[in-house]
Amino acid sequence: MHRIATILLILLVSGCASIPISTMLKLSSFDEDSFLLLKGEQVRAQVAVSQPYTINFDKTKLTLDTETDLGTRHFAFPLTLVSETEIPEETGFFSSRKAQTQYTFKISDEGLTNFTELQRAIEEKQRAQSKAGFSFMVSAGFNEEPLPNEIIVVSINLQLSEEDGYFALIENAEIEVEE
């Protein structure tokens, strides 16, 4: 069942239903030059999940797909936990939110090495005048087995540099666990 929850979260992240328009616009201009300017140690991912569910840290990673005229390549960068914050339930007249746990991650030391190697490879390809498209994803699994018909609320934010702060990849998406 953990595998199903992980697959659901990956599908959720790659789907467009809960991706804010501002994020789509921000990333539409992201290109090779933008990627080469990134400092891997500044990249952060935040994953918020409704309680009582918790994130399995070993299954949490940042992935990047590059698409060139030679095809699509998939790169994974393991993440390390930086902080964990409890967000209490909110109930209001117009909206409410379940209690959540928000996790902040950074790229692991192994992931930083891979990130730097990828930047070098892209820089070499630039010299060959081969253009690439980019797609970021954050994937994670749960420690608990989700109950059938349970609704889990997930938000995922990404920070590519300290100056820009976080932007939403997925915002309060509701995942209904099927039997």
PDB file of N, CA and C in Angstrom, residues 9 40-49 54-62 77-85 101-109 112 138-141 143 154-160 166:
ATOM      1  N   LEU A   9       1.091  10.071  -5.099  1.00  0.00           N
ATOM      2  CA  LEU A   9       1.726  11.365  -4.878  1.00  0.00           C
ATOM      3  C   LEU A   9       2.528  11.796  -6.100  1.00  0.00           C
ATOM      4  N   GLY A  40      22.883  24.466  -5.990  1.00  0.00           N
ATOM      5  CA  GLY A  40      22.202  23.301  -5.425  1.00  0.00           C
ATOM      6  C   GLY A  40      21.989  23.379  -3.927  1.00  0.00           C
ATOM      7  N   GLU A  41      22.928  24.007  -3.208  1.00  0.00           N
ATOM      8  CA  GLU A  41      22.781  24.091  -1.746  1.00  0.00           C
ATOM      9  C   GLU A  41      21.664  25.047  -1.319  1.00  0.00           C
ATOM     10  N   GLN A  42      21.156  25.864  -2.229  1.00  0.00           N
ATOM     11  CA  GLN A  42      20.049  26.775  -1.912  1.00  0.00           C
ATOM     12  C   GLN A  42      18.679  26.184  -2.254  1.00  0.00           C
ATOM     13  N   VAL A  43      18.660  25.108  -3.017  1.00  0.00           N
ATOM     14  CA  VAL A  43      17.397  24.502  -3.435  1.00  0.00           C
ATOM     15  C   VAL A  43      16.739  23.823  -2.229  1.00  0.00           C
ATOM     16  N   ARG A  44      15.450  24.110  -2.032  1.00  0.00           N
ATOM     17  CA  ARG A  44      14.681  23.542  -0.931  1.00  0.00           C
ATOM     18  C   ARG A  44      13.326  23.069  -1.455  1.00  0.00           C
ATOM     19  N   ALA A  45      12.803  22.060  -0.802  1.00  0.00           N
ATOM     20  CA  ALA A  45      11.452  21.574  -1.097  1.00  0.00           C
ATOM     21  C   ALA A  45      10.686  21.503   0.210  1.00  0.00           C
ATOM     22  N   GLN A  46       9.439  21.951   0.187  1.00  0.00           N
ATOM     23  CA  GLN A  46       8.559  21.838   1.345  1.00  0.00           C
ATOM     24  C   GLN A  46       7.392  20.944   0.954  1.00  0.00           C
ATOM     25  N   VAL A  47       7.109  19.972   1.814  1.00  0.00           N
ATOM     26  CA  VAL A  47       5.979  19.079   1.602  1.00  0.00           C
ATOM     27  C   VAL A  47       5.108  19.165   2.853  1.00  0.00           C
ATOM     28  N   ALA A  48       3.848  19.546   2.676  1.00  0.00           N
ATOM     29  CA  ALA A  48       2.898  19.576   3.782  1.00  0.00           C
ATOM     30  C   ALA A  48       1.852  18.501   3.528  1.00  0.00           C
ATOM     31  N   VAL A  49       1.593  17.689   4.538  1.00  0.00           N
ATOM     32  CA  VAL A  49       0.637  16.593   4.400  1.00  0.00           C
ATOM     33  C   VAL A  49      -0.291  16.604   5.621  1.00  0.00           C
ATOM     34  N   THR A  54       2.444  10.917   7.808  1.00  0.00           N
ATOM     35  CA  THR A  54       3.801  11.467   7.872  1.00  0.00           C
ATOM     36  C   THR A  54       4.577  10.995   6.653  1.00  0.00           C
ATOM     37  N   ILE A  55       5.622  11.748   6.323  1.00  0.00           N
ATOM     38  CA  ILE A  55       6.419  11.473   5.122  1.00  0.00           C
ATOM     39  C   ILE A  55       7.547  10.500   5.440  1.00  0.00           C
ATOM     40  N   ASN A  56       7.767   9.564   4.534  1.00  0.00           N
ATOM     41  CA  ASN A  56       8.901   8.651   4.628  1.00  0.00           C
ATOM     42  C   ASN A  56      10.102   9.350   3.993  1.00  0.00           C
ATOM     43  N   PHE A  57      11.055   9.760   4.815  1.00  0.00           N
ATOM     44  CA  PHE A  57      12.188  10.563   4.347  1.00  0.00           C
ATOM     45  C   PHE A  57      13.051   9.829   3.320  1.00  0.00           C
ATOM     46  N   ASP A  58      13.164   8.510   3.444  1.00  0.00           N
ATOM     47  CA  ASP A  58      13.995   7.743   2.511  1.00  0.00           C
ATOM     48  C   ASP A  58      13.429   7.738   1.099  1.00  0.00           C
ATOM     49  N   LYS A  59      12.145   8.004   0.958  1.00  0.00           N
ATOM     50  CA  LYS A  59      11.498   7.985  -0.357  1.00  0.00           C
ATOM     51  C   LYS A  59      11.290   9.375  -0.930  1.00  0.00           C
ATOM     52  N   THR A  60      11.853  10.393  -0.267  1.00  0.00           N
ATOM     53  CA  THR A  60      11.639  11.768  -0.703  1.00  0.00           C
ATOM     54  C   THR A  60      12.800  12.219  -1.571  1.00  0.00           C
ATOM     55  N   LYS A  61      12.474  12.729  -2.765  1.00  0.00           N
ATOM     56  CA  LYS A  61      13.531  13.177  -3.675  1.00  0.00           C
ATOM     57  C   LYS A  61      13.008  14.258  -4.617  1.00  0.00           C
ATOM     58  N   LEU A  62      13.935  15.010  -5.122  1.00  0.00           N
ATOM     59  CA  LEU A  62      13.665  16.000  -6.157  1.00  0.00           C
ATOM     60  C   LEU A  62      14.095  15.364  -7.461  1.00  0.00           C
ATOM     61  N   PHE A  77      17.557  13.524  -7.254  1.00  0.00           N
ATOM     62  CA  PHE A  77      18.422  14.091  -6.237  1.00  0.00           C
ATOM     63  C   PHE A  77      17.803  13.796  -4.871  1.00  0.00           C
ATOM     64  N   PRO A  78      18.414  12.885  -4.091  1.00  0.00           N
ATOM     65  CA  PRO A  78      17.866  12.582  -2.763  1.00  0.00           C
ATOM     66  C   PRO A  78      17.819  13.839  -1.902  1.00  0.00           C
ATOM     67  N   LEU A  79      16.821  13.893  -1.021  1.00  0.00           N
ATOM     68  CA  LEU A  79      16.636  15.044  -0.142  1.00  0.00           C
ATOM     69  C   LEU A  79      16.894  14.656   1.315  1.00  0.00           C
ATOM     70  N   THR A  80      17.337  15.644   2.098  1.00  0.00           N
ATOM     71  CA  THR A  80      17.597  15.472   3.522  1.00  0.00           C
ATOM     72  C   THR A  80      16.695  16.429   4.294  1.00  0.00           C
ATOM     73  N   LEU A  81      16.129  15.952   5.398  1.00  0.00           N
ATOM     74  CA  LEU A  81      15.237  16.768   6.210  1.00  0.00           C
ATOM     75  C   LEU A  81      15.992  17.921   6.876  1.00  0.00           C
ATOM     76  N   VAL A  82      15.435  19.139   6.771  1.00  0.00           N
ATOM     77  CA  VAL A  82      15.986  20.331   7.420  1.00  0.00           C
ATOM     78  C   VAL A  82      15.140  20.663   8.647  1.00  0.00           C
ATOM     79  N   SER A  83      13.800  20.626   8.485  1.00  0.00           N
ATOM     80  CA  SER A  83      12.920  20.945   9.611  1.00  0.00           C
ATOM     81  C   SER A  83      11.561  20.279   9.431  1.00  0.00           C
ATOM     82  N   GLU A  84      10.860  20.170  10.560  1.00  0.00           N
ATOM     83  CA  GLU A  84       9.517  19.592  10.589  1.00  0.00           C
ATOM     84  C   GLU A  84       8.666  20.508  11.475  1.00  0.00           C
ATOM     85  N   THR A  85       7.523  20.964  10.941  1.00  0.00           N
ATOM     86  CA  THR A  85       6.677  21.913  11.665  1.00  0.00           C
ATOM     87  C   THR A  85       5.236  21.418  11.687  1.00  0.00           C
ATOM     88  N   THR A 101       1.435  18.501   8.831  1.00  0.00           N
ATOM     89  CA  THR A 101       2.847  18.522   9.174  1.00  0.00           C
ATOM     90  C   THR A 101       3.577  18.998   7.934  1.00  0.00           C
ATOM     91  N   GLN A 102       4.403  20.031   8.099  1.00  0.00           N
ATOM     92  CA  GLN A 102       5.168  20.573   6.975  1.00  0.00           C
ATOM     93  C   GLN A 102       6.635  20.200   7.151  1.00  0.00           C
ATOM     94  N   TYR A 103       7.189  19.607   6.117  1.00  0.00           N
ATOM     95  CA  TYR A 103       8.588  19.173   6.119  1.00  0.00           C
ATOM     96  C   TYR A 103       9.366  20.047   5.138  1.00  0.00           C
ATOM     97  N   THR A 104      10.538  20.480   5.536  1.00  0.00           N
ATOM     98  CA  THR A 104      11.415  21.229   4.642  1.00  0.00           C
ATOM     99  C   THR A 104      12.653  20.369   4.397  1.00  0.00           C
ATOM    100  N   PHE A 105      13.010  20.225   3.123  1.00  0.00           N
ATOM    101  CA  PHE A 105      14.134  19.387   2.717  1.00  0.00           C
ATOM    102  C   PHE A 105      15.148  20.193   1.920  1.00  0.00           C
ATOM    103  N   LYS A 106      16.390  19.733   1.946  1.00  0.00           N
ATOM    104  CA  LYS A 106      17.442  20.256   1.071  1.00  0.00           C
ATOM    105  C   LYS A 106      18.022  19.068   0.319  1.00  0.00           C
ATOM    106  N   ILE A 107      18.777  19.370  -0.731  1.00  0.00           N
ATOM    107  CA  ILE A 107      19.411  18.304  -1.497  1.00  0.00           C
ATOM    108  C   ILE A 107      20.529  17.699  -0.652  1.00  0.00           C
ATOM    109  N   SER A 108      20.592  16.377  -0.583  1.00  0.00           N
ATOM    110  CA  SER A 108      21.619  15.683   0.202  1.00  0.00           C
ATOM    111  C   SER A 108      23.001  15.902  -0.406  1.00  0.00           C
ATOM    112  N   ASP A 109      24.037  15.547   0.329  1.00  0.00           N
ATOM    113  CA  ASP A 109      25.414  15.689  -0.182  1.00  0.00           C
ATOM    114  C   ASP A 109      25.598  14.904  -1.477  1.00  0.00           C
ATOM    115  N   LEU A 112      23.851  16.763  -4.200  1.00  0.00           N
ATOM    116  CA  LEU A 112      24.588  17.959  -4.630  1.00  0.00           C
ATOM    117  C   LEU A 112      25.677  17.605  -5.633  1.00  0.00           C
ATOM    118  N   VAL A 138       8.758  16.767  -7.142  1.00  0.00           N
ATOM    119  CA  VAL A 138       9.135  16.320  -5.811  1.00  0.00           C
ATOM    120  C   VAL A 138       8.264  15.111  -5.522  1.00  0.00           C
ATOM    121  N   SER A 139       8.874  14.002  -5.127  1.00  0.00           N
ATOM    122  CA  SER A 139       8.083  12.814  -4.810  1.00  0.00           C
ATOM    123  C   SER A 139       8.397  12.359  -3.395  1.00  0.00           C
ATOM    124  N   ALA A 140       7.405  11.760  -2.770  1.00  0.00           N
ATOM    125  CA  ALA A 140       7.542  11.279  -1.393  1.00  0.00           C
ATOM    126  C   ALA A 140       6.555  10.149  -1.165  1.00  0.00           C
ATOM    127  N   GLY A 141       6.835   9.348  -0.177  1.00  0.00           N
ATOM    128  CA  GLY A 141       5.917   8.282   0.224  1.00  0.00           C
ATOM    129  C   GLY A 141       5.474   8.518   1.658  1.00  0.00           C
ATOM    130  N   ASN A 143       4.610   7.083   5.595  1.00  0.00           N
ATOM    131  CA  ASN A 143       4.989   6.040   6.548  1.00  0.00           C
ATOM    132  C   ASN A 143       3.793   5.160   6.892  1.00  0.00           C
ATOM    133  N   VAL A 154      -2.347  17.551   0.350  1.00  0.00           N
ATOM    134  CA  VAL A 154      -0.909  17.688   0.128  1.00  0.00           C
ATOM    135  C   VAL A 154      -0.612  19.025  -0.547  1.00  0.00           C
ATOM    136  N   SER A 155       0.441  19.693  -0.069  1.00  0.00           N
ATOM    137  CA  SER A 155       0.975  20.896  -0.728  1.00  0.00           C
ATOM    138  C   SER A 155       2.468  20.688  -0.898  1.00  0.00           C
ATOM    139  N   ILE A 156       2.997  21.119  -2.036  1.00  0.00           N
ATOM    140  CA  ILE A 156       4.432  21.001  -2.297  1.00  0.00           C
ATOM    141  C   ILE A 156       4.931  22.328  -2.846  1.00  0.00           C
ATOM    142  N   ASN A 157       5.948  22.873  -2.187  1.00  0.00           N
ATOM    143  CA  ASN A 157       6.574  24.128  -2.604  1.00  0.00           C
ATOM    144  C   ASN A 157       8.034  23.867  -2.937  1.00  0.00           C
ATOM    145  N   LEU A 158       8.566  24.672  -3.839  1.00  0.00           N
ATOM    146  CA  LEU A 158       9.957  24.535  -4.251  1.00  0.00           C
ATOM    147  C   LEU A 158      10.630  25.896  -4.192  1.00  0.00           C
ATOM    148  N   GLN A 159      11.856  25.908  -3.719  1.00  0.00           N
ATOM    149  CA  GLN A 159      12.676  27.123  -3.700  1.00  0.00           C
ATOM    150  C   GLN A 159      13.931  26.826  -4.508  1.00  0.00           C
ATOM    151  N   LEU A 160      14.153  27.592  -5.567  1.00  0.00           N
ATOM    152  CA  LEU A 160      15.328  27.380  -6.403  1.00  0.00           C
ATOM    153  C   LEU A 160      16.489  28.283  -6.010  1.00  0.00           C
ATOM    154  N   TYR A 166       9.983  30.580  -1.954  1.00  0.00           N
ATOM    155  CA  TYR A 166       9.243  29.387  -2.385  1.00  0.00           C
ATOM    156  C   TYR A 166       8.131  29.744  -3.370  1.00  0.00           C
TER     157      TYR A 166
END
